[in-house]
Amino acid sequence: MNGVMFGVKLSILGVIAALFAAGCFYPPVTQPPPDEQQEVIIPLPYDLAWDAVNAVITQNAFHVQAQDMTNGIIEAVGPRFTLHDADCGKIKSIAGTYMAEPELNSSSVYNFLVRPRGPEASIVKVRATFNSSVKVPLRPATDVDCVSHGIQESDLLREVLVAAKQTHRPAFAKPSAPPQQAASSARVQPSAPAAVRSQPRTPSSIDKAQGDVPASMRGFSLNGRSNMPDLPAPPPN
């Protein structure tokens, strides 16, 4: 009888030891980041602000799984996150207490919200959701919604500000004159340079003869003689 009681006590002690060795999980206690850490106002109208946010999503190689430009919503999946990005709780075991590490299958989802703020400005918000399974010793894995530290959100909003400075409407070049107009302009141009047209004409013999008398008497006779040069008489009929 005593042997049986001793065996039962050993079994109970073994269960208690196993329970202590199994460890415990404590959910995250970190507070979510404040709103001002997750939103920014950029000096761009709504359509250009939408382009700037999409540029940031592309340069970070996020996978867009849903977007609605009418309501200004973009949902994008990011890479695996780390303890630097979020708090996934603590694990207490026989070895001590430590932070729960995100597993390889952890996921990060970023929800962007773009809203117009007047005709020439927009507000951009980003919310990060981190999820991972947490393994507690001698217990089944637990799926945990980790609490963001706000670091990734702040970095993304800084990138949005940089992209906003580089986002502009396309500039269109002024069209050149059509070929017909250029040809007509060429036709109305003078055929000879002005310098050639302004050169003085070489005086003829008539000009020289008329230069010997006043201009008022040119073409009239003087003392019965014409100022014109002598010409041969016409032949008799």
JSON list of C-alpha atoms in Angstrom, two decimals:
[
{"chain": "A", "resi": 1, "resn": "MET", "atom": "CA", "xyz": [0.00, 0.00, 0.00]},
{"chain": "A", "resi": 2, "resn": "ASN", "atom": "CA", "xyz": [2.80, 2.38, 0.90]},
{"chain": "A", "resi": 3, "resn": "GLY", "atom": "CA", "xyz": [4.47, 1.66, -2.43]},
{"chain": "A", "resi": 4, "resn": "VAL", "atom": "CA", "xyz": [1.35, 2.58, -4.33]},
{"chain": "A", "resi": 5, "resn": "MET", "atom": "CA", "xyz": [0.99, 5.88, -2.44]},
{"chain": "A", "resi": 6, "resn": "PHE", "atom": "CA", "xyz": [4.64, 6.66, -3.11]},
{"chain": "A", "resi": 7, "resn": "GLY", "atom": "CA", "xyz": [4.15, 6.07, -6.85]},
{"chain": "A", "resi": 8, "resn": "VAL", "atom": "CA", "xyz": [1.12, 8.35, -6.93]},
{"chain": "A", "resi": 9, "resn": "LYS", "atom": "CA", "xyz": [3.06, 11.12, -5.23]},
{"chain": "A", "resi": 10, "resn": "LEU", "atom": "CA", "xyz": [5.84, 10.79, -7.79]},
{"chain": "A", "resi": 11, "resn": "SER", "atom": "CA", "xyz": [3.33, 11.04, -10.61]},
{"chain": "A", "resi": 12, "resn": "ILE", "atom": "CA", "xyz": [1.79, 14.18, -9.15]},
{"chain": "A", "resi": 13, "resn": "LEU", "atom": "CA", "xyz": [5.21, 15.74, -8.70]},
{"chain": "A", "resi": 14, "resn": "GLY", "atom": "CA", "xyz": [6.07, 14.86, -12.29]},
{"chain": "A", "resi": 15, "resn": "VAL", "atom": "CA", "xyz": [2.91, 16.55, -13.59]},
{"chain": "A", "resi": 16, "resn": "ILE", "atom": "CA", "xyz": [3.65, 19.65, -11.54]},
{"chain": "A", "resi": 17, "resn": "ALA", "atom": "CA", "xyz": [7.23, 19.74, -12.83]},
{"chain": "A", "resi": 18, "resn": "ALA", "atom": "CA", "xyz": [5.98, 19.35, -16.41]},
{"chain": "A", "resi": 19, "resn": "LEU", "atom": "CA", "xyz": [3.54, 22.21, -15.93]},
{"chain": "A", "resi": 20, "resn": "PHE", "atom": "CA", "xyz": [6.35, 24.46, -14.70]},
{"chain": "A", "resi": 21, "resn": "ALA", "atom": "CA", "xyz": [8.59, 23.36, -17.55]},
{"chain": "A", "resi": 22, "resn": "ALA", "atom": "CA", "xyz": [5.84, 23.96, -20.08]},
{"chain": "A", "resi": 23, "resn": "GLY", "atom": "CA", "xyz": [6.00, 27.66, -19.51]},
{"chain": "A", "resi": 24, "resn": "CYS", "atom": "CA", "xyz": [3.44, 30.44, -19.91]},
{"chain": "A", "resi": 25, "resn": "PHE", "atom": "CA", "xyz": [2.63, 33.02, -22.53]},
{"chain": "A", "resi": 26, "resn": "TYR", "atom": "CA", "xyz": [1.96, 36.67, -21.73]},
{"chain": "A", "resi": 27, "resn": "PRO", "atom": "CA", "xyz": [0.24, 38.78, -24.41]},
{"chain": "A", "resi": 28, "resn": "PRO", "atom": "CA", "xyz": [1.91, 42.01, -25.65]},
{"chain": "A", "resi": 29, "resn": "VAL", "atom": "CA", "xyz": [1.52, 45.05, -23.42]},
{"chain": "A", "resi": 30, "resn": "THR", "atom": "CA", "xyz": [2.93, 47.68, -25.82]},
{"chain": "A", "resi": 31, "resn": "GLN", "atom": "CA", "xyz": [0.52, 50.51, -26.62]},
{"chain": "A", "resi": 32, "resn": "PRO", "atom": "CA", "xyz": [-0.26, 51.15, -30.31]},
{"chain": "A", "resi": 33, "resn": "PRO", "atom": "CA", "xyz": [1.49, 54.19, -31.84]},
{"chain": "A", "resi": 34, "resn": "PRO", "atom": "CA", "xyz": [-0.38, 57.52, -31.65]},
{"chain": "A", "resi": 35, "resn": "ASP", "atom": "CA", "xyz": [-2.23, 58.90, -34.68]},
{"chain": "A", "resi": 36, "resn": "GLU", "atom": "CA", "xyz": [0.36, 61.62, -35.36]},
{"chain": "A", "resi": 37, "resn": "GLN", "atom": "CA", "xyz": [2.97, 58.88, -35.82]},
{"chain": "A", "resi": 38, "resn": "GLN", "atom": "CA", "xyz": [0.84, 57.20, -38.48]},
{"chain": "A", "resi": 39, "resn": "GLU", "atom": "CA", "xyz": [-0.28, 60.11, -40.67]},
{"chain": "A", "resi": 40, "resn": "VAL", "atom": "CA", "xyz": [1.18, 63.05, -42.59]},
{"chain": "A", "resi": 41, "resn": "ILE", "atom": "CA", "xyz": [-0.08, 65.94, -44.73]},
{"chain": "A", "resi": 42, "resn": "ILE", "atom": "CA", "xyz": [1.60, 66.43, -48.12]},
{"chain": "A", "resi": 43, "resn": "PRO", "atom": "CA", "xyz": [1.24, 69.48, -50.45]},
{"chain": "A", "resi": 44, "resn": "LEU", "atom": "CA", "xyz": [-0.24, 67.53, -53.38]},
{"chain": "A", "resi": 45, "resn": "PRO", "atom": "CA", "xyz": [-3.77, 67.20, -54.75]},
{"chain": "A", "resi": 46, "resn": "TYR", "atom": "CA", "xyz": [-5.45, 63.85, -54.28]},
{"chain": "A", "resi": 47, "resn": "ASP", "atom": "CA", "xyz": [-4.49, 62.24, -57.61]},
{"chain": "A", "resi": 48, "resn": "LEU", "atom": "CA", "xyz": [-0.79, 63.09, -57.25]},
{"chain": "A", "resi": 49, "resn": "ALA", "atom": "CA", "xyz": [-0.79, 62.01, -53.59]},
{"chain": "A", "resi": 50, "resn": "TRP", "atom": "CA", "xyz": [-2.17, 58.66, -54.74]},
{"chain": "A", "resi": 51, "resn": "ASP", "atom": "CA", "xyz": [0.72, 58.36, -57.21]},
{"chain": "A", "resi": 52, "resn": "ALA", "atom": "CA", "xyz": [3.29, 59.21, -54.51]},
{"chain": "A", "resi": 53, "resn": "VAL", "atom": "CA", "xyz": [1.96, 56.50, -52.16]},
{"chain": "A", "resi": 54, "resn": "ASN", "atom": "CA", "xyz": [2.03, 53.91, -54.94]},
{"chain": "A", "resi": 55, "resn": "ALA", "atom": "CA", "xyz": [5.62, 54.89, -55.73]},
{"chain": "A", "resi": 56, "resn": "VAL", "atom": "CA", "xyz": [6.62, 54.17, -52.11]},
{"chain": "A", "resi": 57, "resn": "ILE", "atom": "CA", "xyz": [4.82, 50.82, -52.18]},
{"chain": "A", "resi": 58, "resn": "THR", "atom": "CA", "xyz": [6.68, 49.88, -55.37]},
{"chain": "A", "resi": 59, "resn": "GLN", "atom": "CA", "xyz": [10.13, 50.86, -54.10]},
{"chain": "A", "resi": 60, "resn": "ASN", "atom": "CA", "xyz": [9.60, 48.74, -50.96]},
{"chain": "A", "resi": 61, "resn": "ALA", "atom": "CA", "xyz": [8.56, 45.73, -53.09]},
{"chain": "A", "resi": 62, "resn": "PHE", "atom": "CA", "xyz": [5.23, 45.39, -51.25]},
{"chain": "A", "resi": 63, "resn": "HIS", "atom": "CA", "xyz": [2.57, 43.18, -52.80]},
{"chain": "A", "resi": 64, "resn": "VAL", "atom": "CA", "xyz": [-0.67, 45.09, -53.39]},
{"chain": "A", "resi": 65, "resn": "GLN", "atom": "CA", "xyz": [-3.59, 42.77, -52.70]},
{"chain": "A", "resi": 66, "resn": "ALA", "atom": "CA", "xyz": [-6.38, 45.36, -52.75]},
{"chain": "A", "resi": 67, "resn": "GLN", "atom": "CA", "xyz": [-6.80, 49.00, -53.79]},
{"chain": "A", "resi": 68, "resn": "ASP", "atom": "CA", "xyz": [-9.71, 51.37, -54.30]},
{"chain": "A", "resi": 69, "resn": "MET", "atom": "CA", "xyz": [-8.85, 54.84, -55.64]},
{"chain": "A", "resi": 70, "resn": "THR", "atom": "CA", "xyz": [-12.42, 56.06, -55.19]},
{"chain": "A", "resi": 71, "resn": "ASN", "atom": "CA", "xyz": [-12.18, 55.56, -51.43]},
{"chain": "A", "resi": 72, "resn": "GLY", "atom": "CA", "xyz": [-8.40, 56.09, -51.24]},
{"chain": "A", "resi": 73, "resn": "ILE", "atom": "CA", "xyz": [-7.58, 52.64, -49.78]},
{"chain": "A", "resi": 74, "resn": "ILE", "atom": "CA", "xyz": [-4.54, 50.46, -50.53]},
{"chain": "A", "resi": 75, "resn": "GLU", "atom": "CA", "xyz": [-3.77, 47.19, -48.75]},
{"chain": "A", "resi": 76, "resn": "ALA", "atom": "CA", "xyz": [-0.23, 45.90, -49.25]},
{"chain": "A", "resi": 77, "resn": "VAL", "atom": "CA", "xyz": [1.64, 42.91, -47.82]},
{"chain": "A", "resi": 78, "resn": "GLY", "atom": "CA", "xyz": [5.19, 43.47, -46.63]},
{"chain": "A", "resi": 79, "resn": "PRO", "atom": "CA", "xyz": [8.06, 41.14, -45.72]},
{"chain": "A", "resi": 80, "resn": "ARG", "atom": "CA", "xyz": [8.63, 39.25, -42.48]},
{"chain": "A", "resi": 81, "resn": "PHE", "atom": "CA", "xyz": [8.98, 41.55, -39.49]},
{"chain": "A", "resi": 82, "resn": "THR", "atom": "CA", "xyz": [11.19, 41.36, -36.39]},
{"chain": "A", "resi": 83, "resn": "LEU", "atom": "CA", "xyz": [11.03, 42.29, -32.70]},
{"chain": "A", "resi": 84, "resn": "HIS", "atom": "CA", "xyz": [12.32, 45.69, -33.76]},
{"chain": "A", "resi": 85, "resn": "ASP", "atom": "CA", "xyz": [9.00, 46.32, -35.49]},
{"chain": "A", "resi": 86, "resn": "ALA", "atom": "CA", "xyz": [6.44, 44.87, -33.08]},
{"chain": "A", "resi": 87, "resn": "ASP", "atom": "CA", "xyz": [5.78, 43.33, -29.66]},
{"chain": "A", "resi": 88, "resn": "CYS", "atom": "CA", "xyz": [4.51, 39.75, -29.78]},
{"chain": "A", "resi": 89, "resn": "GLY", "atom": "CA", "xyz": [4.40, 39.19, -26.01]},
{"chain": "A", "resi": 90, "resn": "LYS", "atom": "CA", "xyz": [6.58, 37.26, -23.57]},
{"chain": "A", "resi": 91, "resn": "ILE", "atom": "CA", "xyz": [7.21, 33.63, -22.78]},
{"chain": "A", "resi": 92, "resn": "LYS", "atom": "CA", "xyz": [8.01, 32.38, -19.28]},
{"chain": "A", "resi": 93, "resn": "SER", "atom": "CA", "xyz": [9.60, 28.98, -18.95]},
{"chain": "A", "resi": 94, "resn": "ILE", "atom": "CA", "xyz": [11.95, 27.12, -16.66]},
{"chain": "A", "resi": 95, "resn": "ALA", "atom": "CA", "xyz": [14.80, 28.91, -18.45]},
{"chain": "A", "resi": 96, "resn": "GLY", "atom": "CA", "xyz": [13.42, 32.35, -17.59]},
{"chain": "A", "resi": 97, "resn": "THR", "atom": "CA", "xyz": [11.31, 35.04, -19.26]},
{"chain": "A", "resi": 98, "resn": "TYR", "atom": "CA", "xyz": [12.05, 36.26, -22.80]},
{"chain": "A", "resi": 99, "resn": "MET", "atom": "CA", "xyz": [10.39, 38.11, -25.68]},
{"chain": "A", "resi": 100, "resn": "ALA", "atom": "CA", "xyz": [8.45, 35.99, -28.14]},
{"chain": "A", "resi": 101, "resn": "GLU", "atom": "CA", "xyz": [10.19, 35.90, -31.52]},
{"chain": "A", "resi": 102, "resn": "PRO", "atom": "CA", "xyz": [8.13, 36.18, -34.74]},
{"chain": "A", "resi": 103, "resn": "GLU", "atom": "CA", "xyz": [8.25, 32.94, -36.73]},
{"chain": "A", "resi": 104, "resn": "LEU", "atom": "CA", "xyz": [9.31, 32.61, -40.37]},
{"chain": "A", "resi": 105, "resn": "ASN", "atom": "CA", "xyz": [5.68, 32.52, -41.46]},
{"chain": "A", "resi": 106, "resn": "SER", "atom": "CA", "xyz": [4.93, 35.89, -39.80]},
{"chain": "A", "resi": 107, "resn": "SER", "atom": "CA", "xyz": [3.13, 38.48, -41.89]},
{"chain": "A", "resi": 108, "resn": "SER", "atom": "CA", "xyz": [3.00, 42.26, -42.08]},
{"chain": "A", "resi": 109, "resn": "VAL", "atom": "CA", "xyz": [0.09, 44.09, -43.73]},
{"chain": "A", "resi": 110, "resn": "TYR", "atom": "CA", "xyz": [0.09, 47.85, -44.37]},
{"chain": "A", "resi": 111, "resn": "ASN", "atom": "CA", "xyz": [-3.17, 49.70, -44.89]},
{"chain": "A", "resi": 112, "resn": "PHE", "atom": "CA", "xyz": [-2.74, 53.07, -46.61]},
{"chain": "A", "resi": 113, "resn": "LEU", "atom": "CA", "xyz": [-5.48, 55.68, -46.56]},
{"chain": "A", "resi": 114, "resn": "VAL", "atom": "CA", "xyz": [-5.32, 58.76, -48.84]},
{"chain": "A", "resi": 115, "resn": "ARG", "atom": "CA", "xyz": [-7.78, 61.63, -48.36]},
{"chain": "A", "resi": 116, "resn": "PRO", "atom": "CA", "xyz": [-7.97, 65.08, -50.02]},
{"chain": "A", "resi": 117, "resn": "ARG", "atom": "CA", "xyz": [-7.37, 68.03, -47.70]},
{"chain": "A", "resi": 118, "resn": "GLY", "atom": "CA", "xyz": [-8.47, 70.97, -49.81]},
{"chain": "A", "resi": 119, "resn": "PRO", "atom": "CA", "xyz": [-7.68, 71.40, -53.52]},
{"chain": "A", "resi": 120, "resn": "GLU", "atom": "CA", "xyz": [-3.87, 71.37, -53.17]},
{"chain": "A", "resi": 121, "resn": "ALA", "atom": "CA", "xyz": [-3.13, 69.07, -50.20]},
{"chain": "A", "resi": 122, "resn": "SER", "atom": "CA", "xyz": [-3.81, 65.51, -49.05]},
{"chain": "A", "resi": 123, "resn": "ILE", "atom": "CA", "xyz": [-3.54, 63.49, -45.85]},
{"chain": "A", "resi": 124, "resn": "VAL", "atom": "CA", "xyz": [-1.88, 60.06, -45.92]},
{"chain": "A", "resi": 125, "resn": "LYS", "atom": "CA", "xyz": [-2.34, 57.50, -43.15]},
{"chain": "A", "resi": 126, "resn": "VAL", "atom": "CA", "xyz": [-0.74, 54.10, -42.73]},
{"chain": "A", "resi": 127, "resn": "ARG", "atom": "CA", "xyz": [-1.65, 51.34, -40.28]},
{"chain": "A", "resi": 128, "resn": "ALA", "atom": "CA", "xyz": [0.54, 48.27, -39.84]},
{"chain": "A", "resi": 129, "resn": "THR", "atom": "CA", "xyz": [-0.79, 44.89, -38.70]},
{"chain": "A", "resi": 130, "resn": "PHE", "atom": "CA", "xyz": [1.72, 42.25, -37.61]},
{"chain": "A", "resi": 131, "resn": "ASN", "atom": "CA", "xyz": [0.82, 38.61, -37.00]},
{"chain": "A", "resi": 132, "resn": "SER", "atom": "CA", "xyz": [2.87, 35.60, -36.03]},
{"chain": "A", "resi": 133, "resn": "SER", "atom": "CA", "xyz": [2.59, 32.20, -34.40]},
{"chain": "A", "resi": 134, "resn": "VAL", "atom": "CA", "xyz": [4.35, 31.94, -31.05]},
{"chain": "A", "resi": 135, "resn": "LYS", "atom": "CA", "xyz": [5.79, 28.67, -29.78]},
{"chain": "A", "resi": 136, "resn": "VAL", "atom": "CA", "xyz": [5.57, 28.09, -26.04]},
{"chain": "A", "resi": 137, "resn": "PRO", "atom": "CA", "xyz": [7.57, 25.10, -24.71]},
{"chain": "A", "resi": 138, "resn": "LEU", "atom": "CA", "xyz": [5.44, 21.96, -24.38]},
{"chain": "A", "resi": 139, "resn": "ARG", "atom": "CA", "xyz": [2.36, 23.82, -25.57]},
{"chain": "A", "resi": 140, "resn": "PRO", "atom": "CA", "xyz": [0.72, 24.15, -28.99]},
{"chain": "A", "resi": 141, "resn": "ALA", "atom": "CA", "xyz": [1.69, 27.16, -31.09]},
{"chain": "A", "resi": 142, "resn": "THR", "atom": "CA", "xyz": [-0.38, 30.29, -30.47]},
{"chain": "A", "resi": 143, "resn": "ASP", "atom": "CA", "xyz": [-1.41, 32.75, -33.21]},
{"chain": "A", "resi": 144, "resn": "VAL", "atom": "CA", "xyz": [-0.71, 36.28, -31.92]},
{"chain": "A", "resi": 145, "resn": "ASP", "atom": "CA", "xyz": [-1.56, 39.75, -33.23]},
{"chain": "A", "resi": 146, "resn": "CYS", "atom": "CA", "xyz": [1.62, 41.65, -32.42]},
{"chain": "A", "resi": 147, "resn": "VAL", "atom": "CA", "xyz": [1.48, 45.34, -31.51]},
{"chain": "A", "resi": 148, "resn": "SER", "atom": "CA", "xyz": [3.42, 47.72, -33.73]},
{"chain": "A", "resi": 149, "resn": "HIS", "atom": "CA", "xyz": [6.11, 49.98, -32.30]},
{"chain": "A", "resi": 150, "resn": "GLY", "atom": "CA", "xyz": [5.31, 52.56, -35.01]},
{"chain": "A", "resi": 151, "resn": "ILE", "atom": "CA", "xyz": [8.78, 52.41, -36.53]},
{"chain": "A", "resi": 152, "resn": "GLN", "atom": "CA", "xyz": [7.76, 51.04, -39.93]},
{"chain": "A", "resi": 153, "resn": "GLU", "atom": "CA", "xyz": [4.87, 53.50, -40.19]},
{"chain": "A", "resi": 154, "resn": "SER", "atom": "CA", "xyz": [7.15, 56.48, -39.52]},
{"chain": "A", "resi": 155, "resn": "ASP", "atom": "CA", "xyz": [9.71, 55.28, -42.07]},
{"chain": "A", "resi": 156, "resn": "LEU", "atom": "CA", "xyz": [7.04, 54.82, -44.74]},
{"chain": "A", "resi": 157, "resn": "LEU", "atom": "CA", "xyz": [5.57, 58.28, -44.15]},
{"chain": "A", "resi": 158, "resn": "ARG", "atom": "CA", "xyz": [9.03, 59.85, -44.47]},
{"chain": "A", "resi": 159, "resn": "GLU", "atom": "CA", "xyz": [9.39, 58.09, -47.81]},
{"chain": "A", "resi": 160, "resn": "VAL", "atom": "CA", "xyz": [5.97, 59.45, -48.86]},
{"chain": "A", "resi": 161, "resn": "LEU", "atom": "CA", "xyz": [7.18, 63.00, -48.09]},
{"chain": "A", "resi": 162, "resn": "VAL", "atom": "CA", "xyz": [10.27, 62.45, -50.27]},
{"chain": "A", "resi": 163, "resn": "ALA", "atom": "CA", "xyz": [8.16, 60.99, -53.08]},
{"chain": "A", "resi": 164, "resn": "ALA", "atom": "CA", "xyz": [5.77, 63.96, -52.86]},
{"chain": "A", "resi": 165, "resn": "LYS", "atom": "CA", "xyz": [8.63, 66.36, -53.68]},
{"chain": "A", "resi": 166, "resn": "GLN", "atom": "CA", "xyz": [9.42, 64.36, -56.81]},
{"chain": "A", "resi": 167, "resn": "THR", "atom": "CA", "xyz": [5.82, 63.95, -58.05]},
{"chain": "A", "resi": 168, "resn": "HIS", "atom": "CA", "xyz": [4.66, 66.52, -60.62]},
{"chain": "A", "resi": 169, "resn": "ARG", "atom": "CA", "xyz": [2.25, 66.73, -63.49]},
{"chain": "A", "resi": 170, "resn": "PRO", "atom": "CA", "xyz": [3.86, 66.09, -66.91]},
{"chain": "A", "resi": 171, "resn": "ALA", "atom": "CA", "xyz": [4.98, 69.25, -68.77]},
{"chain": "A", "resi": 172, "resn": "PHE", "atom": "CA", "xyz": [3.98, 69.49, -72.42]},
{"chain": "A", "resi": 173, "resn": "ALA", "atom": "CA", "xyz": [6.28, 71.23, -74.96]},
{"chain": "A", "resi": 174, "resn": "LYS", "atom": "CA", "xyz": [4.87, 74.09, -77.09]},
{"chain": "A", "resi": 175, "resn": "PRO", "atom": "CA", "xyz": [4.09, 72.78, -80.62]},
{"chain": "A", "resi": 176, "resn": "SER", "atom": "CA", "xyz": [6.25, 74.08, -83.48]},
{"chain": "A", "resi": 177, "resn": "ALA", "atom": "CA", "xyz": [4.88, 75.93, -86.54]},
{"chain": "A", "resi": 178, "resn": "PRO", "atom": "CA", "xyz": [3.26, 73.64, -89.14]},
{"chain": "A", "resi": 179, "resn": "PRO", "atom": "CA", "xyz": [5.18, 73.10, -92.44]},
{"chain": "A", "resi": 180, "resn": "GLN", "atom": "CA", "xyz": [2.64, 75.12, -94.48]},
{"chain": "A", "resi": 181, "resn": "GLN", "atom": "CA", "xyz": [3.15, 78.18, -92.30]},
{"chain": "A", "resi": 182, "resn": "ALA", "atom": "CA", "xyz": [6.93, 77.85, -92.50]},
{"chain": "A", "resi": 183, "resn": "ALA", "atom": "CA", "xyz": [6.79, 77.61, -96.32]},
{"chain": "A", "resi": 184, "resn": "SER", "atom": "CA", "xyz": [4.53, 80.68, -96.64]},
{"chain": "A", "resi": 185, "resn": "SER", "atom": "CA", "xyz": [6.91, 82.64, -94.40]},
{"chain": "A", "resi": 186, "resn": "ALA", "atom": "CA", "xyz": [9.77, 81.71, -96.71]},
{"chain": "A", "resi": 187, "resn": "ARG", "atom": "CA", "xyz": [7.85, 82.89, -99.80]},
{"chain": "A", "resi": 188, "resn": "VAL", "atom": "CA", "xyz": [7.18, 86.40, -98.47]},
{"chain": "A", "resi": 189, "resn": "GLN", "atom": "CA", "xyz": [10.85, 87.00, -97.79]},
{"chain": "A", "resi": 190, "resn": "PRO", "atom": "CA", "xyz": [12.61, 89.42, -100.30]},
{"chain": "A", "resi": 191, "resn": "SER", "atom": "CA", "xyz": [14.57, 87.78, -103.08]},
{"chain": "A", "resi": 192, "resn": "ALA", "atom": "CA", "xyz": [17.63, 90.01, -102.63]},
{"chain": "A", "resi": 193, "resn": "PRO", "atom": "CA", "xyz": [19.29, 91.40, -99.54]},
{"chain": "A", "resi": 194, "resn": "ALA", "atom": "CA", "xyz": [18.51, 94.95, -98.49]},
{"chain": "A", "resi": 195, "resn": "ALA", "atom": "CA", "xyz": [22.17, 95.88, -98.89]},
{"chain": "A", "resi": 196, "resn": "VAL", "atom": "CA", "xyz": [22.04, 95.01, -102.60]},
{"chain": "A", "resi": 197, "resn": "ARG", "atom": "CA", "xyz": [18.79, 96.93, -103.18]},
{"chain": "A", "resi": 198, "resn": "SER", "atom": "CA", "xyz": [20.12, 100.09, -101.52]},
{"chain": "A", "resi": 199, "resn": "GLN", "atom": "CA", "xyz": [23.26, 100.31, -103.68]},
{"chain": "A", "resi": 200, "resn": "PRO", "atom": "CA", "xyz": [23.24, 103.48, -105.93]},
{"chain": "A", "resi": 201, "resn": "ARG", "atom": "CA", "xyz": [22.68, 102.98, -109.71]},
{"chain": "A", "resi": 202, "resn": "THR", "atom": "CA", "xyz": [25.53, 103.95, -112.06]},
{"chain": "A", "resi": 203, "resn": "PRO", "atom": "CA", "xyz": [24.53, 107.25, -113.80]},
{"chain": "A", "resi": 204, "resn": "SER", "atom": "CA", "xyz": [23.90, 107.02, -117.58]},
{"chain": "A", "resi": 205, "resn": "SER", "atom": "CA", "xyz": [24.98, 109.50, -120.24]},
{"chain": "A", "resi": 206, "resn": "ILE", "atom": "CA", "xyz": [21.57, 111.16, -120.09]},
{"chain": "A", "resi": 207, "resn": "ASP", "atom": "CA", "xyz": [21.91, 111.60, -116.36]},
{"chain": "A", "resi": 208, "resn": "LYS", "atom": "CA", "xyz": [25.33, 113.20, -116.89]},
{"chain": "A", "resi": 209, "resn": "ALA", "atom": "CA", "xyz": [23.98, 115.60, -119.52]},
{"chain": "A", "resi": 210, "resn": "GLN", "atom": "CA", "xyz": [21.04, 116.58, -117.36]},
{"chain": "A", "resi": 211, "resn": "GLY", "atom": "CA", "xyz": [23.36, 117.12, -114.44]},
{"chain": "A", "resi": 212, "resn": "ASP", "atom": "CA", "xyz": [24.88, 120.18, -116.23]},
{"chain": "A", "resi": 213, "resn": "VAL", "atom": "CA", "xyz": [21.63, 122.21, -116.04]},
{"chain": "A", "resi": 214, "resn": "PRO", "atom": "CA", "xyz": [19.26, 122.99, -113.22]},
{"chain": "A", "resi": 215, "resn": "ALA", "atom": "CA", "xyz": [16.53, 120.50, -112.61]},
{"chain": "A", "resi": 216, "resn": "SER", "atom": "CA", "xyz": [13.84, 123.14, -113.35]},
{"chain": "A", "resi": 217, "resn": "MET", "atom": "CA", "xyz": [15.17, 123.66, -116.90]},
{"chain": "A", "resi": 218, "resn": "ARG", "atom": "CA", "xyz": [15.69, 120.03, -117.84]},
{"chain": "A", "resi": 219, "resn": "GLY", "atom": "CA", "xyz": [13.70, 119.02, -120.96]},
{"chain": "A", "resi": 220, "resn": "PHE", "atom": "CA", "xyz": [13.46, 122.58, -122.37]},
{"chain": "A", "resi": 221, "resn": "SER", "atom": "CA", "xyz": [15.57, 124.49, -124.98]},
{"chain": "A", "resi": 222, "resn": "LEU", "atom": "CA", "xyz": [18.08, 127.05, -123.91]},
{"chain": "A", "resi": 223, "resn": "ASN", "atom": "CA", "xyz": [18.84, 129.90, -126.43]},
{"chain": "A", "resi": 224, "resn": "GLY", "atom": "CA", "xyz": [17.16, 127.96, -129.17]},
{"chain": "A", "resi": 225, "resn": "ARG", "atom": "CA", "xyz": [19.08, 124.79, -128.30]},
{"chain": "A", "resi": 226, "resn": "SER", "atom": "CA", "xyz": [17.82, 121.86, -126.49]},
{"chain": "A", "resi": 227, "resn": "ASN", "atom": "CA", "xyz": [19.84, 120.55, -123.67]},
{"chain": "A", "resi": 228, "resn": "MET", "atom": "CA", "xyz": [19.54, 117.12, -125.21]},
{"chain": "A", "resi": 229, "resn": "PRO", "atom": "CA", "xyz": [22.57, 115.89, -127.22]},
{"chain": "A", "resi": 230, "resn": "ASP", "atom": "CA", "xyz": [22.64, 116.47, -131.03]},
{"chain": "A", "resi": 231, "resn": "LEU", "atom": "CA", "xyz": [21.07, 113.65, -132.89]},
{"chain": "A", "resi": 232, "resn": "PRO", "atom": "CA", "xyz": [21.38, 112.94, -136.64]},
{"chain": "A", "resi": 233, "resn": "ALA", "atom": "CA", "xyz": [18.57, 114.39, -138.82]},
{"chain": "A", "resi": 234, "resn": "PRO", "atom": "CA", "xyz": [16.02, 111.96, -140.17]},
{"chain": "A", "resi": 235, "resn": "PRO", "atom": "CA", "xyz": [16.51, 110.85, -143.78]},
{"chain": "A", "resi": 236, "resn": "PRO", "atom": "CA", "xyz": [14.54, 112.82, -146.48]},
{"chain": "A", "resi": 237, "resn": "ASN", "atom": "CA", "xyz": [11.29, 111.31, -147.72]}
]
